[in-house]
Amino acid sequence: RRVFRNASLGIVRHGGLSITTILVITLTFGATSAFALFAFGTEKIINYYESRALVTAFFLDEAGEEQILELRNELLQRPGVIEVTYTSKEQAFSIYSEQFQDRPELLESIPTNVLPASLDVRTESLDDLPGVAEFFQGNALVEEVAFYQDVVERFKNLVNVARVSLLGLMGVFALISLVVILTTIGLIIYSMESEIETMTLLGASSAYIRLPFIIQGAIYGIIAAILSGGLLVLAIPFLLPYVRGFFSNVPLPDPSVSFQLGIVGAEIGVGILIGSLGSWLAVNRYLRV
């Protein structure tokens, strides 16, 4: 109890340094929270677009429905293919009409049979799509093959670059936090030099003198993690509508309570680690007892 009391007194007595240190560590955990939310959102978005990625084959007018359905049955036998949807010329025109029902000028001059019949092929993963595209290429009945894998791949590459950048930012903030704690504890040790000397003369053990400083750093980390976690919980309801507005066609769920508590718990653990490590380094560098 005396060790924890001395650590708490050290935080209060050096209030200015303590507040600065806690704010710097809070920035580190703010970057961590941002990365966790970014990873959560992009994982959902990538999964959604991957599940919607498909190959569409448009057929010539002379292609009969029976011939197209034969190709559909062949595709359903291929490994990795999970769905093949046939759209007739009439259905294609009906879909087009629904999409532009508020613009009749786009419908008046278009014959009902002008749009081609098509097959939409959906696969288990993006890796299966090139094989499906090759299946259609060279077929005399196929007029055009639309293959949108590159769009999803570009998005995934962009997300990966952003993730690496955020991880780098987290690493920089963590290093800054470690240096700030080391400096703060070092300054506190320097300011308490006479008290430490007195305790040494009275027979205080090395652990009794050192432990409060190490625990003080851990408390800095815990407070910063709780502050960052509280800001995260408050920010989610305000940030999600903007993200959903940008990806309006993607059903993004709210992060669960367990997910948010998991982030806060992880931050508290990392906060204790960074705070204790920085304090331990300061104690071993500046304290000669």
GROMACS .gro file of C-alpha atoms in nm:
model
  289
    1ARG     CA    1   0.000   0.000   0.000
    2ARG     CA    2   0.286   0.237   0.081
    3VAL     CA    3   0.438   0.180  -0.263
    4PHE     CA    4   0.111   0.262  -0.442
    5ARG     CA    5   0.053   0.561  -0.214
    6ASN     CA    6   0.401   0.697  -0.288
    7ALA     CA    7   0.343   0.644  -0.662
    8SER     CA    8   0.011   0.833  -0.645
    9LEU     CA    9   0.168   1.114  -0.444
   10GLY     CA   10   0.443   1.143  -0.707
   11ILE     CA   11   0.182   1.187  -0.980
   12VAL     CA   12  -0.003   1.457  -0.783
   13ARG     CA   13   0.311   1.641  -0.673
   14HIS     CA   14   0.435   1.668  -1.033
   15GLY     CA   15   0.099   1.747  -1.186
   16GLY     CA   16   0.226   1.937  -1.490
   17LEU     CA   17   0.467   1.665  -1.595
   18SER     CA   18   0.206   1.398  -1.526
   19ILE     CA   19  -0.060   1.564  -1.743
   20THR     CA   20   0.185   1.612  -2.032
   21THR     CA   21   0.297   1.250  -2.013
   22ILE     CA   22  -0.060   1.117  -2.000
   23LEU     CA   23  -0.161   1.329  -2.300
   24VAL     CA   24   0.130   1.200  -2.508
   25ILE     CA   25   0.046   0.838  -2.425
   26THR     CA   26  -0.321   0.910  -2.500
   27LEU     CA   27  -0.216   1.016  -2.851
   28THR     CA   28  -0.047   0.677  -2.891
   29PHE     CA   29  -0.362   0.495  -2.793
   30GLY     CA   30  -0.569   0.729  -3.007
   31ALA     CA   31  -0.367   0.611  -3.307
   32THR     CA   32  -0.416   0.251  -3.189
   33SER     CA   33  -0.793   0.301  -3.165
   34ALA     CA   34  -0.803   0.460  -3.509
   35PHE     CA   35  -0.612   0.164  -3.653
   36ALA     CA   36  -0.846  -0.086  -3.486
   37LEU     CA   37  -1.156   0.093  -3.620
   38PHE     CA   38  -0.998   0.124  -3.964
   39ALA     CA   39  -0.913  -0.247  -3.967
   40PHE     CA   40  -1.267  -0.334  -3.853
   41GLY     CA   41  -1.433  -0.118  -4.120
   42THR     CA   42  -1.206  -0.211  -4.410
   43GLU     CA   43  -1.235  -0.583  -4.332
   44LYS     CA   44  -1.614  -0.557  -4.359
   45ILE     CA   45  -1.592  -0.349  -4.677
   46ILE     CA   46  -1.342  -0.583  -4.845
   47ASN     CA   47  -1.551  -0.889  -4.752
   48TYR     CA   48  -1.859  -0.720  -4.895
   49TYR     CA   49  -1.695  -0.629  -5.226
   50GLU     CA   50  -1.530  -0.970  -5.255
   51SER     CA   51  -1.869  -1.134  -5.209
   52ARG     CA   52  -2.009  -0.910  -5.484
   53ALA     CA   53  -1.718  -0.955  -5.725
   54LEU     CA   54  -1.826  -1.142  -6.035
   55VAL     CA   55  -1.772  -1.210  -6.403
   56THR     CA   56  -2.051  -1.105  -6.639
   57ALA     CA   57  -2.076  -1.251  -6.988
   58PHE     CA   58  -2.296  -1.069  -7.243
   59PHE     CA   59  -2.424  -1.283  -7.532
   60LEU     CA   60  -2.486  -1.210  -7.898
   61ASP     CA   61  -2.846  -1.184  -8.022
   62GLU     CA   62  -2.819  -1.515  -8.206
   63ALA     CA   63  -2.739  -1.702  -7.882
   64GLY     CA   64  -3.043  -1.908  -7.784
   65GLU     CA   65  -3.167  -1.942  -7.428
   66GLU     CA   66  -3.104  -2.316  -7.428
   67GLN     CA   67  -2.741  -2.264  -7.531
   68ILE     CA   68  -2.689  -2.006  -7.258
   69LEU     CA   69  -2.848  -2.232  -6.997
   70GLU     CA   70  -2.618  -2.515  -7.104
   71LEU     CA   71  -2.320  -2.290  -7.035
   72ARG     CA   72  -2.477  -2.202  -6.700
   73ASN     CA   73  -2.500  -2.571  -6.606
   74GLU     CA   74  -2.136  -2.624  -6.709
   75LEU     CA   75  -2.026  -2.334  -6.490
   76LEU     CA   76  -2.215  -2.468  -6.189
   77GLN     CA   77  -2.004  -2.784  -6.211
   78ARG     CA   78  -1.677  -2.585  -6.187
   79PRO     CA   79  -1.501  -2.582  -5.847
   80GLY     CA   80  -1.524  -2.244  -5.675
   81VAL     CA   81  -1.840  -2.130  -5.854
   82ILE     CA   82  -2.120  -2.067  -5.605
   83GLU     CA   83  -2.385  -1.890  -5.814
   84VAL     CA   84  -2.467  -1.833  -6.182
   85THR     CA   85  -2.755  -1.598  -6.260
   86TYR     CA   86  -2.917  -1.587  -6.603
   87THR     CA   87  -3.069  -1.257  -6.719
   88SER     CA   88  -3.272  -1.268  -7.041
   89LYS     CA   89  -3.302  -0.979  -7.285
   90GLU     CA   90  -3.650  -0.902  -7.151
   91GLN     CA   91  -3.532  -0.907  -6.789
   92ALA     CA   92  -3.236  -0.683  -6.876
   93PHE     CA   93  -3.471  -0.426  -7.031
   94SER     CA   94  -3.703  -0.449  -6.729
   95ILE     CA   95  -3.410  -0.380  -6.491
   96TYR     CA   96  -3.298  -0.091  -6.711
   97SER     CA   97  -3.651   0.052  -6.712
   98GLU     CA   98  -3.673   0.038  -6.333
   99GLN     CA   99  -3.339   0.214  -6.292
  100PHE     CA  100  -3.439   0.502  -6.523
  101GLN     CA  101  -3.812   0.516  -6.462
  102ASP     CA  102  -3.782   0.883  -6.362
  103ARG     CA  103  -3.615   0.966  -6.698
  104PRO     CA  104  -3.860   0.851  -6.970
  105GLU     CA  105  -3.656   1.020  -7.244
  106LEU     CA  106  -3.395   0.744  -7.201
  107LEU     CA  107  -3.658   0.474  -7.258
  108GLU     CA  108  -3.857   0.608  -7.550
  109SER     CA  109  -3.603   0.549  -7.826
  110ILE     CA  110  -3.470   0.212  -7.701
  111PRO     CA  111  -3.620  -0.114  -7.837
  112THR     CA  112  -3.714  -0.370  -7.573
  113ASN     CA  113  -3.476  -0.630  -7.718
  114VAL     CA  114  -3.168  -0.409  -7.757
  115LEU     CA  115  -3.000  -0.519  -7.431
  116PRO     CA  116  -2.812  -0.852  -7.441
  117ALA     CA  117  -2.881  -1.159  -7.235
  118SER     CA  118  -2.613  -1.229  -6.976
  119LEU     CA  119  -2.474  -1.466  -6.715
  120ASP     CA  120  -2.345  -1.333  -6.383
  121VAL     CA  121  -2.099  -1.573  -6.220
  122ARG     CA  122  -2.010  -1.540  -5.852
  123THR     CA  123  -1.724  -1.738  -5.698
  124GLU     CA  124  -1.598  -1.828  -5.352
  125SER     CA  125  -1.291  -1.603  -5.384
  126LEU     CA  126  -1.131  -1.353  -5.619
  127ASP     CA  127  -0.874  -1.616  -5.721
  128ASP     CA  128  -1.147  -1.818  -5.895
  129LEU     CA  129  -1.263  -1.531  -6.118
  130PRO     CA  130  -0.983  -1.538  -6.382
  131GLY     CA  131  -1.062  -1.902  -6.463
  132VAL     CA  132  -1.427  -1.814  -6.516
  133ALA     CA  133  -1.332  -1.524  -6.743
  134GLU     CA  134  -1.112  -1.758  -6.949
  135PHE     CA  135  -1.405  -2.002  -6.977
  136PHE     CA  136  -1.604  -1.738  -7.168
  137GLN     CA  137  -1.321  -1.603  -7.382
  138GLY     CA  138  -1.315  -1.755  -7.728
  139ASN     CA  139  -1.678  -1.868  -7.706
  140ALA     CA  140  -1.853  -1.774  -8.033
  141LEU     CA  141  -2.177  -1.692  -7.848
  142VAL     CA  142  -2.017  -1.440  -7.612
  143GLU     CA  143  -2.002  -1.077  -7.721
  144GLU     CA  144  -1.821  -0.929  -7.420
  145VAL     CA  145  -1.687  -1.036  -7.079
  146ALA     CA  146  -1.691  -0.785  -6.791
  147PHE     CA  147  -1.437  -0.876  -6.524
  148TYR     CA  148  -1.410  -0.643  -6.222
  149GLN     CA  149  -1.145  -0.817  -6.012
  150ASP     CA  150  -0.898  -0.533  -6.064
  151VAL     CA  151  -1.130  -0.286  -5.887
  152VAL     CA  152  -1.141  -0.495  -5.568
  153GLU     CA  153  -0.768  -0.569  -5.588
  154ARG     CA  154  -0.684  -0.198  -5.614
  155PHE     CA  155  -0.901  -0.126  -5.312
  156LYS     CA  156  -0.730  -0.404  -5.115
  157ASN     CA  157  -0.386  -0.268  -5.209
  158LEU     CA  158  -0.488   0.081  -5.100
  159VAL     CA  159  -0.616  -0.054  -4.770
  160ASN     CA  160  -0.293  -0.248  -4.711
  161VAL     CA  161  -0.084   0.066  -4.770
  162ALA     CA  162  -0.304   0.261  -4.527
  163ARG     CA  163  -0.273  -0.015  -4.267
  164VAL     CA  164   0.108  -0.021  -4.291
  165SER     CA  165   0.113   0.360  -4.260
  166LEU     CA  166  -0.107   0.351  -3.949
  167LEU     CA  167   0.109   0.078  -3.794
  168GLY     CA  168   0.416   0.292  -3.859
  169LEU     CA  169   0.243   0.590  -3.698
  170MET     CA  170   0.157   0.377  -3.394
  171GLY     CA  171   0.519   0.269  -3.365
  172VAL     CA  172   0.641   0.630  -3.376
  173PHE     CA  173   0.390   0.738  -3.109
  174ALA     CA  174   0.483   0.440  -2.890
  175LEU     CA  175   0.853   0.533  -2.912
  176ILE     CA  176   0.774   0.897  -2.830
  177SER     CA  177   0.564   0.785  -2.532
  178LEU     CA  178   0.850   0.568  -2.405
  179VAL     CA  179   1.096   0.858  -2.431
  180VAL     CA  180   0.853   1.099  -2.262
  181ILE     CA  181   0.799   0.861  -1.970
  182LEU     CA  182   1.172   0.803  -1.936
  183THR     CA  183   1.234   1.180  -1.933
  184THR     CA  184   0.946   1.251  -1.694
  185ILE     CA  185   1.052   0.990  -1.440
  186GLY     CA  186   1.411   1.106  -1.477
  187LEU     CA  187   1.311   1.464  -1.393
  188ILE     CA  188   1.106   1.348  -1.096
  189ILE     CA  189   1.399   1.142  -0.966
  190TYR     CA  190   1.627   1.444  -1.005
  191SER     CA  191   1.380   1.669  -0.817
  192MET     CA  192   1.356   1.413  -0.533
  193GLU     CA  193   1.730   1.362  -0.501
  194SER     CA  194   1.748   1.481  -0.141
  195GLU     CA  195   1.449   1.272  -0.034
  196ILE     CA  196   1.593   0.961  -0.199
  197GLU     CA  197   1.926   1.025  -0.023
  198THR     CA  198   1.746   1.058   0.312
  199MET     CA  199   1.554   0.732   0.257
  200THR     CA  200   1.880   0.558   0.172
  201LEU     CA  201   2.042   0.684   0.493
  202LEU     CA  202   1.740   0.562   0.695
  203GLY     CA  203   1.789   0.212   0.553
  204ALA     CA  204   1.518   0.198   0.285
  205SER     CA  205   1.569  -0.092   0.047
  206SER     CA  206   1.640  -0.045  -0.321
  207ALA     CA  207   1.304  -0.200  -0.414
  208TYR     CA  208   1.118   0.033  -0.176
  209ILE     CA  209   1.272   0.336  -0.349
  210ARG     CA  210   1.248   0.209  -0.708
  211LEU     CA  211   0.902   0.048  -0.717
  212PRO     CA  212   0.696   0.370  -0.674
  213PHE     CA  213   0.859   0.518  -0.986
  214ILE     CA  214   0.792   0.205  -1.192
  215ILE     CA  215   0.432   0.188  -1.071
  216GLN     CA  216   0.395   0.559  -1.141
  217GLY     CA  217   0.478   0.497  -1.508
  218ALA     CA  218   0.228   0.208  -1.521
  219ILE     CA  219  -0.042   0.436  -1.377
  220TYR     CA  220   0.031   0.691  -1.651
  221GLY     CA  221  -0.032   0.417  -1.907
  222ILE     CA  222  -0.355   0.301  -1.743
  223ILE     CA  223  -0.500   0.654  -1.721
  224ALA     CA  224  -0.408   0.726  -2.084
  225ALA     CA  225  -0.566   0.399  -2.200
  226ILE     CA  226  -0.890   0.472  -2.013
  227LEU     CA  227  -0.902   0.826  -2.158
  228SER     CA  228  -0.840   0.697  -2.510
  229GLY     CA  229  -1.099   0.421  -2.466
  230GLY     CA  230  -1.358   0.670  -2.343
  231LEU     CA  231  -1.294   0.897  -2.642
  232LEU     CA  232  -1.324   0.596  -2.873
  233VAL     CA  233  -1.665   0.499  -2.732
  234LEU     CA  234  -1.786   0.859  -2.762
  235ALA     CA  235  -1.649   0.902  -3.116
  236ILE     CA  236  -1.796   0.588  -3.275
  237PRO     CA  237  -2.159   0.714  -3.296
  238PHE     CA  238  -2.037   1.034  -3.465
  239LEU     CA  239  -1.785   0.877  -3.707
  240LEU     CA  240  -1.987   0.579  -3.833
  241PRO     CA  241  -2.256   0.785  -4.014
  242TYR     CA  242  -1.983   0.958  -4.219
  243VAL     CA  243  -1.821   0.626  -4.310
  244ARG     CA  244  -2.159   0.474  -4.397
  245GLY     CA  245  -2.236   0.778  -4.611
  246PHE     CA  246  -1.914   0.728  -4.807
  247PHE     CA  247  -1.981   0.355  -4.855
  248SER     CA  248  -2.357   0.385  -4.880
  249ASN     CA  249  -2.401   0.048  -5.052
  250VAL     CA  250  -2.206  -0.146  -4.788
  251PRO     CA  251  -2.398  -0.265  -4.477
  252LEU     CA  252  -2.149  -0.169  -4.207
  253PRO     CA  253  -2.247  -0.301  -3.861
  254ASP     CA  254  -2.180  -0.117  -3.536
  255PRO     CA  255  -1.867  -0.237  -3.355
  256SER     CA  256  -1.985  -0.469  -3.078
  257VAL     CA  257  -1.943  -0.387  -2.710
  258SER     CA  258  -1.700  -0.678  -2.675
  259PHE     CA  259  -1.492  -0.537  -2.964
  260GLN     CA  260  -1.474  -0.194  -2.797
  261LEU     CA  261  -1.395  -0.344  -2.455
  262GLY     CA  262  -1.129  -0.559  -2.620
  263ILE     CA  263  -0.959  -0.248  -2.763
  264VAL     CA  264  -0.967  -0.072  -2.425
  265GLY     CA  265  -0.835  -0.384  -2.248
  266ALA     CA  266  -0.552  -0.422  -2.498
  267GLU     CA  267  -0.464  -0.054  -2.460
  268ILE     CA  268  -0.453  -0.085  -2.082
  269GLY     CA  269  -0.216  -0.382  -2.115
  270VAL     CA  270   0.009  -0.197  -2.359
  271GLY     CA  271  -0.012   0.116  -2.140
  272ILE     CA  272   0.113  -0.078  -1.838
  273LEU     CA  273   0.392  -0.225  -2.051
  274ILE     CA  274   0.507   0.108  -2.200
  275GLY     CA  275   0.473   0.294  -1.869
  276SER     CA  276   0.658   0.030  -1.667
  277LEU     CA  277   0.931  -0.011  -1.929
  278GLY     CA  278   0.992   0.364  -1.957
  279SER     CA  279   1.003   0.400  -1.580
  280TRP     CA  280   1.231   0.098  -1.541
  281LEU     CA  281   1.473   0.246  -1.795
  282ALA     CA  282   1.466   0.582  -1.614
  283VAL     CA  283   1.522   0.419  -1.274
  284ASN     CA  284   1.819   0.219  -1.400
  285ARG     CA  285   1.964   0.525  -1.571
  286TYR     CA  286   1.914   0.797  -1.309
  287LEU     CA  287   1.874   0.620  -0.976
  288ARG     CA  288   2.194   0.502  -0.805
  289VAL     CA  289   2.049   0.291  -0.521
   0.00000   0.00000   0.00000
